[in-house]
């Protein structure tokens, strides 16, 4: 039997094709939420969508592209009318010692882990304000607090996520 604590709520889970995102999506669905799954692995998203059933929408999106972020959000609203819960879970890493890290490695990690998180949060907040209810959850990393050899880009993005979510909490 499905728990209905989140009945009539819609959750958008980024990085749902990964283990953490997939587990979060399953839990939200078990609590009665409509779930929007997004990731870059179509097979994993499709498989998870089949497991979760009709209260689910699966979309492939490259969160480094503004156009795909916009499309993801448009389709989410079109299907479920609102996004009540945003789980910012998507993440990537392109490790290299700082002295050898390319601009492309830096930009890709910052764009996906931090910039996309901000852009999706900004879109979701508008939906949440209309309903006077919402939750934004950020899945970061201990590396965002401690740093790590060869992960300056990842550490900066995850530290940024922590500060971003704290700022959003204070603002809204």
mmCIF file with all atom_site columns, C-alpha atoms in Angstrom:
data_model
loop_
_atom_site.group_PDB
_atom_site.id
_atom_site.type_symbol
_atom_site.label_atom_id
_atom_site.label_alt_id
_atom_site.label_comp_id
_atom_site.label_asym_id
_atom_site.label_entity_id
_atom_site.label_seq_id
_atom_site.pdbx_PDB_ins_code
_atom_site.Cartn_x
_atom_site.Cartn_y
_atom_site.Cartn_z
_atom_site.occupancy
_atom_site.B_iso_or_equiv
_atom_site.pdbx_formal_charge
_atom_site.auth_seq_id
_atom_site.auth_comp_id
_atom_site.auth_asym_id
_atom_site.auth_atom_id
_atom_site.pdbx_PDB_model_num
ATOM 1   C CA . UNK A 1 1   ? 0.000  0.000  0.000   1.00 0.00 ? 1   UNK A CA 1
ATOM 2   C CA . UNK A 1 2   ? 1.238  3.468  -0.898  1.00 0.00 ? 2   UNK A CA 1
ATOM 3   C CA . UNK A 1 3   ? 1.557  6.093  1.802   1.00 0.00 ? 3   UNK A CA 1
ATOM 4   C CA . UNK A 1 4   ? -0.281 9.264  0.742   1.00 0.00 ? 4   UNK A CA 1
ATOM 5   C CA . UNK A 1 5   ? 1.621  11.932 2.696   1.00 0.00 ? 5   UNK A CA 1
ATOM 6   C CA . UNK A 1 6   ? 2.644  13.594 -0.561  1.00 0.00 ? 6   UNK A CA 1
ATOM 7   C CA . UNK A 1 7   ? -0.582 13.036 -2.501  1.00 0.00 ? 7   UNK A CA 1
ATOM 8   C CA . UNK A 1 8   ? -1.219 15.903 -4.950  1.00 0.00 ? 8   UNK A CA 1
ATOM 9   C CA . UNK A 1 9   ? 2.432  16.991 -4.690  1.00 0.00 ? 9   UNK A CA 1
ATOM 10  C CA . UNK A 1 10  ? 4.848  16.807 -7.615  1.00 0.00 ? 10  UNK A CA 1
ATOM 11  C CA . UNK A 1 11  ? 8.574  16.206 -7.181  1.00 0.00 ? 11  UNK A CA 1
ATOM 12  C CA . UNK A 1 12  ? 11.251 16.843 -9.803  1.00 0.00 ? 12  UNK A CA 1
ATOM 13  C CA . UNK A 1 13  ? 14.360 14.724 -9.160  1.00 0.00 ? 13  UNK A CA 1
ATOM 14  C CA . UNK A 1 14  ? 17.494 15.552 -11.129 1.00 0.00 ? 14  UNK A CA 1
ATOM 15  C CA . UNK A 1 15  ? 20.118 12.856 -11.526 1.00 0.00 ? 15  UNK A CA 1
ATOM 16  C CA . UNK A 1 16  ? 17.391 10.208 -11.201 1.00 0.00 ? 16  UNK A CA 1
ATOM 17  C CA . UNK A 1 17  ? 19.360 7.780  -13.381 1.00 0.00 ? 17  UNK A CA 1
ATOM 18  C CA . UNK A 1 18  ? 21.937 7.450  -10.595 1.00 0.00 ? 18  UNK A CA 1
ATOM 19  C CA . UNK A 1 19  ? 21.687 5.363  -7.437  1.00 0.00 ? 19  UNK A CA 1
ATOM 20  C CA . UNK A 1 20  ? 20.959 8.244  -5.046  1.00 0.00 ? 20  UNK A CA 1
ATOM 21  C CA . UNK A 1 21  ? 18.485 9.992  -7.353  1.00 0.00 ? 21  UNK A CA 1
ATOM 22  C CA . UNK A 1 22  ? 16.739 6.726  -8.165  1.00 0.00 ? 22  UNK A CA 1
ATOM 23  C CA . UNK A 1 23  ? 16.327 5.904  -4.484  1.00 0.00 ? 23  UNK A CA 1
ATOM 24  C CA . UNK A 1 24  ? 14.985 9.382  -3.739  1.00 0.00 ? 24  UNK A CA 1
ATOM 25  C CA . UNK A 1 25  ? 12.485 9.090  -6.611  1.00 0.00 ? 25  UNK A CA 1
ATOM 26  C CA . UNK A 1 26  ? 11.272 5.690  -5.376  1.00 0.00 ? 26  UNK A CA 1
ATOM 27  C CA . UNK A 1 27  ? 10.775 7.038  -1.847  1.00 0.00 ? 27  UNK A CA 1
ATOM 28  C CA . UNK A 1 28  ? 8.882  10.120 -3.041  1.00 0.00 ? 28  UNK A CA 1
ATOM 29  C CA . UNK A 1 29  ? 6.660  7.940  -5.212  1.00 0.00 ? 29  UNK A CA 1
ATOM 30  C CA . UNK A 1 30  ? 6.000  5.570  -2.289  1.00 0.00 ? 30  UNK A CA 1
ATOM 31  C CA . UNK A 1 31  ? 4.798  8.613  -0.316  1.00 0.00 ? 31  UNK A CA 1
ATOM 32  C CA . UNK A 1 32  ? 2.238  9.367  -3.033  1.00 0.00 ? 32  UNK A CA 1
ATOM 33  C CA . UNK A 1 33  ? 4.021  12.109 -4.980  1.00 0.00 ? 33  UNK A CA 1
ATOM 34  C CA . UNK A 1 34  ? 3.942  12.479 -8.735  1.00 0.00 ? 34  UNK A CA 1
ATOM 35  C CA . UNK A 1 35  ? 7.571  12.171 -9.764  1.00 0.00 ? 35  UNK A CA 1
ATOM 36  C CA . UNK A 1 36  ? 9.455  13.726 -12.652 1.00 0.00 ? 36  UNK A CA 1
ATOM 37  C CA . UNK A 1 37  ? 12.627 11.787 -13.334 1.00 0.00 ? 37  UNK A CA 1
ATOM 38  C CA . UNK A 1 38  ? 15.450 13.400 -15.213 1.00 0.00 ? 38  UNK A CA 1
ATOM 39  C CA . UNK A 1 39  ? 18.931 12.263 -16.066 1.00 0.00 ? 39  UNK A CA 1
ATOM 40  C CA . UNK A 1 40  ? 21.124 11.526 -19.046 1.00 0.00 ? 40  UNK A CA 1
ATOM 41  C CA . UNK A 1 41  ? 20.802 7.724  -19.154 1.00 0.00 ? 41  UNK A CA 1
ATOM 42  C CA . UNK A 1 42  ? 17.614 6.999  -21.110 1.00 0.00 ? 42  UNK A CA 1
ATOM 43  C CA . UNK A 1 43  ? 17.532 3.282  -20.318 1.00 0.00 ? 43  UNK A CA 1
ATOM 44  C CA . UNK A 1 44  ? 17.818 3.864  -16.563 1.00 0.00 ? 44  UNK A CA 1
ATOM 45  C CA . UNK A 1 45  ? 15.172 6.612  -16.627 1.00 0.00 ? 45  UNK A CA 1
ATOM 46  C CA . UNK A 1 46  ? 12.824 4.413  -18.693 1.00 0.00 ? 46  UNK A CA 1
ATOM 47  C CA . UNK A 1 47  ? 13.354 1.416  -16.388 1.00 0.00 ? 47  UNK A CA 1
ATOM 48  C CA . UNK A 1 48  ? 12.682 3.505  -13.274 1.00 0.00 ? 48  UNK A CA 1
ATOM 49  C CA . UNK A 1 49  ? 9.618  5.068  -14.891 1.00 0.00 ? 49  UNK A CA 1
ATOM 50  C CA . UNK A 1 50  ? 8.191  1.582  -15.531 1.00 0.00 ? 50  UNK A CA 1
ATOM 51  C CA . UNK A 1 51  ? 8.729  0.654  -11.874 1.00 0.00 ? 51  UNK A CA 1
ATOM 52  C CA . UNK A 1 52  ? 7.050  3.809  -10.590 1.00 0.00 ? 52  UNK A CA 1
ATOM 53  C CA . UNK A 1 53  ? 4.016  3.730  -12.879 1.00 0.00 ? 53  UNK A CA 1
ATOM 54  C CA . UNK A 1 54  ? 1.571  6.301  -14.167 1.00 0.00 ? 54  UNK A CA 1
ATOM 55  C CA . UNK A 1 55  ? 2.310  9.025  -11.615 1.00 0.00 ? 55  UNK A CA 1
ATOM 56  C CA . UNK A 1 56  ? 5.705  9.458  -13.238 1.00 0.00 ? 56  UNK A CA 1
ATOM 57  C CA . UNK A 1 57  ? 7.239  11.408 -16.113 1.00 0.00 ? 57  UNK A CA 1
ATOM 58  C CA . UNK A 1 58  ? 10.714 10.541 -17.409 1.00 0.00 ? 58  UNK A CA 1
ATOM 59  C CA . UNK A 1 59  ? 12.711 13.149 -19.328 1.00 0.00 ? 59  UNK A CA 1
ATOM 60  C CA . UNK A 1 60  ? 16.264 13.098 -20.623 1.00 0.00 ? 60  UNK A CA 1
ATOM 61  C CA . UNK A 1 61  ? 17.978 16.448 -20.136 1.00 0.00 ? 61  UNK A CA 1
ATOM 62  C CA . UNK A 1 62  ? 21.496 17.818 -20.298 1.00 0.00 ? 62  UNK A CA 1
ATOM 63  C CA . UNK A 1 63  ? 21.470 20.314 -17.448 1.00 0.00 ? 63  UNK A CA 1
ATOM 64  C CA . UNK A 1 64  ? 24.466 22.153 -18.864 1.00 0.00 ? 64  UNK A CA 1
ATOM 65  C CA . UNK A 1 65  ? 22.127 23.535 -21.562 1.00 0.00 ? 65  UNK A CA 1
ATOM 66  C CA . UNK A 1 66  ? 19.675 26.292 -20.644 1.00 0.00 ? 66  UNK A CA 1
ATOM 67  C CA . UNK A 1 67  ? 17.307 25.232 -23.424 1.00 0.00 ? 67  UNK A CA 1
ATOM 68  C CA . UNK A 1 68  ? 17.051 21.711 -21.965 1.00 0.00 ? 68  UNK A CA 1
ATOM 69  C CA . UNK A 1 69  ? 16.489 23.074 -18.447 1.00 0.00 ? 69  UNK A CA 1
ATOM 70  C CA . UNK A 1 70  ? 13.646 25.177 -19.826 1.00 0.00 ? 70  UNK A CA 1
ATOM 71  C CA . UNK A 1 71  ? 12.182 22.229 -21.734 1.00 0.00 ? 71  UNK A CA 1
ATOM 72  C CA . UNK A 1 72  ? 12.406 20.000 -18.653 1.00 0.00 ? 72  UNK A CA 1
ATOM 73  C CA . UNK A 1 73  ? 10.516 22.517 -16.581 1.00 0.00 ? 73  UNK A CA 1
ATOM 74  C CA . UNK A 1 74  ? 7.922  23.242 -19.303 1.00 0.00 ? 74  UNK A CA 1
ATOM 75  C CA . UNK A 1 75  ? 7.142  19.547 -19.695 1.00 0.00 ? 75  UNK A CA 1
ATOM 76  C CA . UNK A 1 76  ? 6.932  19.084 -15.925 1.00 0.00 ? 76  UNK A CA 1
ATOM 77  C CA . UNK A 1 77  ? 4.381  21.898 -15.594 1.00 0.00 ? 77  UNK A CA 1
ATOM 78  C CA . UNK A 1 78  ? 2.480  20.689 -18.664 1.00 0.00 ? 78  UNK A CA 1
ATOM 79  C CA . UNK A 1 79  ? 2.092  17.198 -17.190 1.00 0.00 ? 79  UNK A CA 1
ATOM 80  C CA . UNK A 1 80  ? 1.552  17.931 -13.482 1.00 0.00 ? 80  UNK A CA 1
ATOM 81  C CA . UNK A 1 81  ? 0.700  21.696 -13.339 1.00 0.00 ? 81  UNK A CA 1
ATOM 82  C CA . UNK A 1 82  ? 3.320  22.506 -10.690 1.00 0.00 ? 82  UNK A CA 1
ATOM 83  C CA . UNK A 1 83  ? 6.618  21.486 -9.168  1.00 0.00 ? 83  UNK A CA 1
ATOM 84  C CA . UNK A 1 84  ? 6.181  21.335 -5.400  1.00 0.00 ? 84  UNK A CA 1
ATOM 85  C CA . UNK A 1 85  ? 9.419  19.560 -4.503  1.00 0.00 ? 85  UNK A CA 1
ATOM 86  C CA . UNK A 1 86  ? 12.713 20.027 -6.324  1.00 0.00 ? 86  UNK A CA 1
ATOM 87  C CA . UNK A 1 87  ? 15.527 17.619 -5.533  1.00 0.00 ? 87  UNK A CA 1
ATOM 88  C CA . UNK A 1 88  ? 18.780 19.086 -6.881  1.00 0.00 ? 88  UNK A CA 1
ATOM 89  C CA . UNK A 1 89  ? 20.723 15.848 -7.059  1.00 0.00 ? 89  UNK A CA 1
ATOM 90  C CA . UNK A 1 90  ? 22.374 15.845 -10.505 1.00 0.00 ? 90  UNK A CA 1
ATOM 91  C CA . UNK A 1 91  ? 26.120 16.054 -10.447 1.00 0.00 ? 91  UNK A CA 1
ATOM 92  C CA . UNK A 1 92  ? 29.251 15.303 -12.363 1.00 0.00 ? 92  UNK A CA 1
ATOM 93  C CA . UNK A 1 93  ? 32.972 15.388 -11.778 1.00 0.00 ? 93  UNK A CA 1
ATOM 94  C CA . UNK A 1 94  ? 35.943 15.955 -14.077 1.00 0.00 ? 94  UNK A CA 1
ATOM 95  C CA . UNK A 1 95  ? 38.908 15.505 -11.784 1.00 0.00 ? 95  UNK A CA 1
ATOM 96  C CA . UNK A 1 96  ? 42.357 16.970 -12.339 1.00 0.00 ? 96  UNK A CA 1
ATOM 97  C CA . UNK A 1 97  ? 44.927 18.737 -10.225 1.00 0.00 ? 97  UNK A CA 1
ATOM 98  C CA . UNK A 1 98  ? 44.154 22.453 -10.253 1.00 0.00 ? 98  UNK A CA 1
ATOM 99  C CA . UNK A 1 99  ? 47.300 23.318 -12.170 1.00 0.00 ? 99  UNK A CA 1
ATOM 100 C CA . UNK A 1 100 ? 46.282 20.901 -14.950 1.00 0.00 ? 100 UNK A CA 1
ATOM 101 C CA . UNK A 1 101 ? 42.512 21.481 -14.896 1.00 0.00 ? 101 UNK A CA 1
ATOM 102 C CA . UNK A 1 102 ? 41.200 22.784 -18.193 1.00 0.00 ? 102 UNK A CA 1
ATOM 103 C CA . UNK A 1 103 ? 38.646 25.549 -18.546 1.00 0.00 ? 103 UNK A CA 1
ATOM 104 C CA . UNK A 1 104 ? 36.286 22.933 -20.016 1.00 0.00 ? 104 UNK A CA 1
ATOM 105 C CA . UNK A 1 105 ? 36.653 20.668 -16.944 1.00 0.00 ? 105 UNK A CA 1
ATOM 106 C CA . UNK A 1 106 ? 35.982 23.603 -14.630 1.00 0.00 ? 106 UNK A CA 1
ATOM 107 C CA . UNK A 1 107 ? 33.024 24.928 -16.632 1.00 0.00 ? 107 UNK A CA 1
ATOM 108 C CA . UNK A 1 108 ? 31.303 21.553 -17.089 1.00 0.00 ? 108 UNK A CA 1
ATOM 109 C CA . UNK A 1 109 ? 31.292 20.756 -13.372 1.00 0.00 ? 109 UNK A CA 1
ATOM 110 C CA . UNK A 1 110 ? 30.260 24.257 -12.287 1.00 0.00 ? 110 UNK A CA 1
ATOM 111 C CA . UNK A 1 111 ? 27.537 24.418 -14.970 1.00 0.00 ? 111 UNK A CA 1
ATOM 112 C CA . UNK A 1 112 ? 25.930 21.080 -14.100 1.00 0.00 ? 112 UNK A CA 1
ATOM 113 C CA . UNK A 1 113 ? 26.468 20.971 -10.338 1.00 0.00 ? 113 UNK A CA 1
ATOM 114 C CA . UNK A 1 114 ? 25.866 24.613 -9.469  1.00 0.00 ? 114 UNK A CA 1
ATOM 115 C CA . UNK A 1 115 ? 24.476 26.758 -12.297 1.00 0.00 ? 115 UNK A CA 1
ATOM 116 C CA . UNK A 1 116 ? 21.772 24.249 -13.261 1.00 0.00 ? 116 UNK A CA 1
ATOM 117 C CA . UNK A 1 117 ? 20.837 23.933 -9.587  1.00 0.00 ? 117 UNK A CA 1
ATOM 118 C CA . UNK A 1 118 ? 20.317 27.693 -9.407  1.00 0.00 ? 118 UNK A CA 1
ATOM 119 C CA . UNK A 1 119 ? 18.351 27.864 -12.658 1.00 0.00 ? 119 UNK A CA 1
ATOM 120 C CA . UNK A 1 120 ? 16.028 24.992 -11.728 1.00 0.00 ? 120 UNK A CA 1
ATOM 121 C CA . UNK A 1 121 ? 15.527 26.418 -8.238  1.00 0.00 ? 121 UNK A CA 1
ATOM 122 C CA . UNK A 1 122 ? 14.632 29.789 -9.709  1.00 0.00 ? 122 UNK A CA 1
ATOM 123 C CA . UNK A 1 123 ? 11.997 28.190 -11.957 1.00 0.00 ? 123 UNK A CA 1
ATOM 124 C CA . UNK A 1 124 ? 10.618 25.986 -9.175  1.00 0.00 ? 124 UNK A CA 1
ATOM 125 C CA . UNK A 1 125 ? 10.306 28.857 -6.710  1.00 0.00 ? 125 UNK A CA 1
ATOM 126 C CA . UNK A 1 126 ? 7.895  30.638 -9.061  1.00 0.00 ? 126 UNK A CA 1
ATOM 127 C CA . UNK A 1 127 ? 5.664  27.549 -9.076  1.00 0.00 ? 127 UNK A CA 1
ATOM 128 C CA . UNK A 1 128 ? 5.971  27.158 -5.304  1.00 0.00 ? 128 UNK A CA 1
ATOM 129 C CA . UNK A 1 129 ? 5.073  30.786 -4.590  1.00 0.00 ? 129 UNK A CA 1
ATOM 130 C CA . UNK A 1 130 ? 1.849  30.400 -6.590  1.00 0.00 ? 130 UNK A CA 1
ATOM 131 C CA . UNK A 1 131 ? 0.845  27.399 -4.468  1.00 0.00 ? 131 UNK A CA 1
ATOM 132 C CA . UNK A 1 132 ? 2.224  28.867 -1.234  1.00 0.00 ? 132 UNK A CA 1
ATOM 133 C CA . UNK A 1 133 ? 4.022  25.570 -0.604  1.00 0.00 ? 133 UNK A CA 1
ATOM 134 C CA . UNK A 1 134 ? 7.266  24.026 -1.723  1.00 0.00 ? 134 UNK A CA 1
ATOM 135 C CA . UNK A 1 135 ? 10.486 22.310 -0.813  1.00 0.00 ? 135 UNK A CA 1
ATOM 136 C CA . UNK A 1 136 ? 13.925 22.508 -2.432  1.00 0.00 ? 136 UNK A CA 1
ATOM 137 C CA . UNK A 1 137 ? 16.387 19.830 -1.410  1.00 0.00 ? 137 UNK A CA 1
ATOM 138 C CA . UNK A 1 138 ? 20.047 19.972 -2.370  1.00 0.00 ? 138 UNK A CA 1
ATOM 139 C CA . UNK A 1 139 ? 22.176 16.844 -2.440  1.00 0.00 ? 139 UNK A CA 1
ATOM 140 C CA . UNK A 1 140 ? 25.745 18.038 -1.985  1.00 0.00 ? 140 UNK A CA 1
ATOM 141 C CA . UNK A 1 141 ? 28.893 16.303 -0.763  1.00 0.00 ? 141 UNK A CA 1
ATOM 142 C CA . UNK A 1 142 ? 31.274 16.330 2.177   1.00 0.00 ? 142 UNK A CA 1
ATOM 143 C CA . UNK A 1 143 ? 33.840 17.440 -0.422  1.00 0.00 ? 143 UNK A CA 1
ATOM 144 C CA . UNK A 1 144 ? 32.005 20.787 -0.473  1.00 0.00 ? 144 UNK A CA 1
ATOM 145 C CA . UNK A 1 145 ? 33.088 21.272 3.134   1.00 0.00 ? 145 UNK A CA 1
ATOM 146 C CA . UNK A 1 146 ? 36.537 19.700 3.127   1.00 0.00 ? 146 UNK A CA 1
ATOM 147 C CA . UNK A 1 147 ? 37.876 20.063 -0.411  1.00 0.00 ? 147 UNK A CA 1
ATOM 148 C CA . UNK A 1 148 ? 39.797 17.236 -2.070  1.00 0.00 ? 148 UNK A CA 1
ATOM 149 C CA . UNK A 1 149 ? 42.942 16.735 -4.096  1.00 0.00 ? 149 UNK A CA 1
ATOM 150 C CA . UNK A 1 150 ? 42.159 16.933 -7.811  1.00 0.00 ? 150 UNK A CA 1
ATOM 151 C CA . UNK A 1 151 ? 38.603 18.129 -7.231  1.00 0.00 ? 151 UNK A CA 1
ATOM 152 C CA . UNK A 1 152 ? 38.779 21.922 -6.958  1.00 0.00 ? 152 UNK A CA 1
ATOM 153 C CA . UNK A 1 153 ? 35.928 22.271 -9.460  1.00 0.00 ? 153 UNK A CA 1
ATOM 154 C CA . UNK A 1 154 ? 33.750 19.654 -7.726  1.00 0.00 ? 154 UNK A CA 1
ATOM 155 C CA . UNK A 1 155 ? 34.500 21.023 -4.235  1.00 0.00 ? 155 UNK A CA 1
ATOM 156 C CA . UNK A 1 156 ? 33.686 24.573 -5.343  1.00 0.00 ? 156 UNK A CA 1
ATOM 157 C CA . UNK A 1 157 ? 30.426 23.464 -6.968  1.00 0.00 ? 157 UNK A CA 1
ATOM 158 C CA . UNK A 1 158 ? 29.291 21.475 -3.920  1.00 0.00 ? 158 UNK A CA 1
ATOM 159 C CA . UNK A 1 159 ? 30.264 24.251 -1.483  1.00 0.00 ? 159 UNK A CA 1
ATOM 160 C CA . UNK A 1 160 ? 28.355 26.628 -3.727  1.00 0.00 ? 160 UNK A CA 1
ATOM 161 C CA . UNK A 1 161 ? 25.320 24.333 -3.593  1.00 0.00 ? 161 UNK A CA 1
ATOM 162 C CA . UNK A 1 162 ? 25.366 24.385 0.194   1.00 0.00 ? 162 UNK A CA 1
ATOM 163 C CA . UNK A 1 163 ? 25.518 28.196 0.311   1.00 0.00 ? 163 UNK A CA 1
ATOM 164 C CA . UNK A 1 164 ? 22.937 28.521 -2.471  1.00 0.00 ? 164 UNK A CA 1
ATOM 165 C CA . UNK A 1 165 ? 20.400 26.347 -0.667  1.00 0.00 ? 165 UNK A CA 1
ATOM 166 C CA . UNK A 1 166 ? 21.003 28.199 2.616   1.00 0.00 ? 166 UNK A CA 1
ATOM 167 C CA . UNK A 1 167 ? 20.422 31.522 0.803   1.00 0.00 ? 167 UNK A CA 1
ATOM 168 C CA . UNK A 1 168 ? 17.244 30.226 -0.843  1.00 0.00 ? 168 UNK A CA 1
ATOM 169 C CA . UNK A 1 169 ? 15.975 29.060 2.548   1.00 0.00 ? 169 UNK A CA 1
ATOM 170 C CA . UNK A 1 170 ? 16.542 32.522 4.000   1.00 0.00 ? 170 UNK A CA 1
ATOM 171 C CA . UNK A 1 171 ? 14.902 34.241 1.024   1.00 0.00 ? 171 UNK A CA 1
ATOM 172 C CA . UNK A 1 172 ? 11.842 32.014 0.743   1.00 0.00 ? 172 UNK A CA 1
#
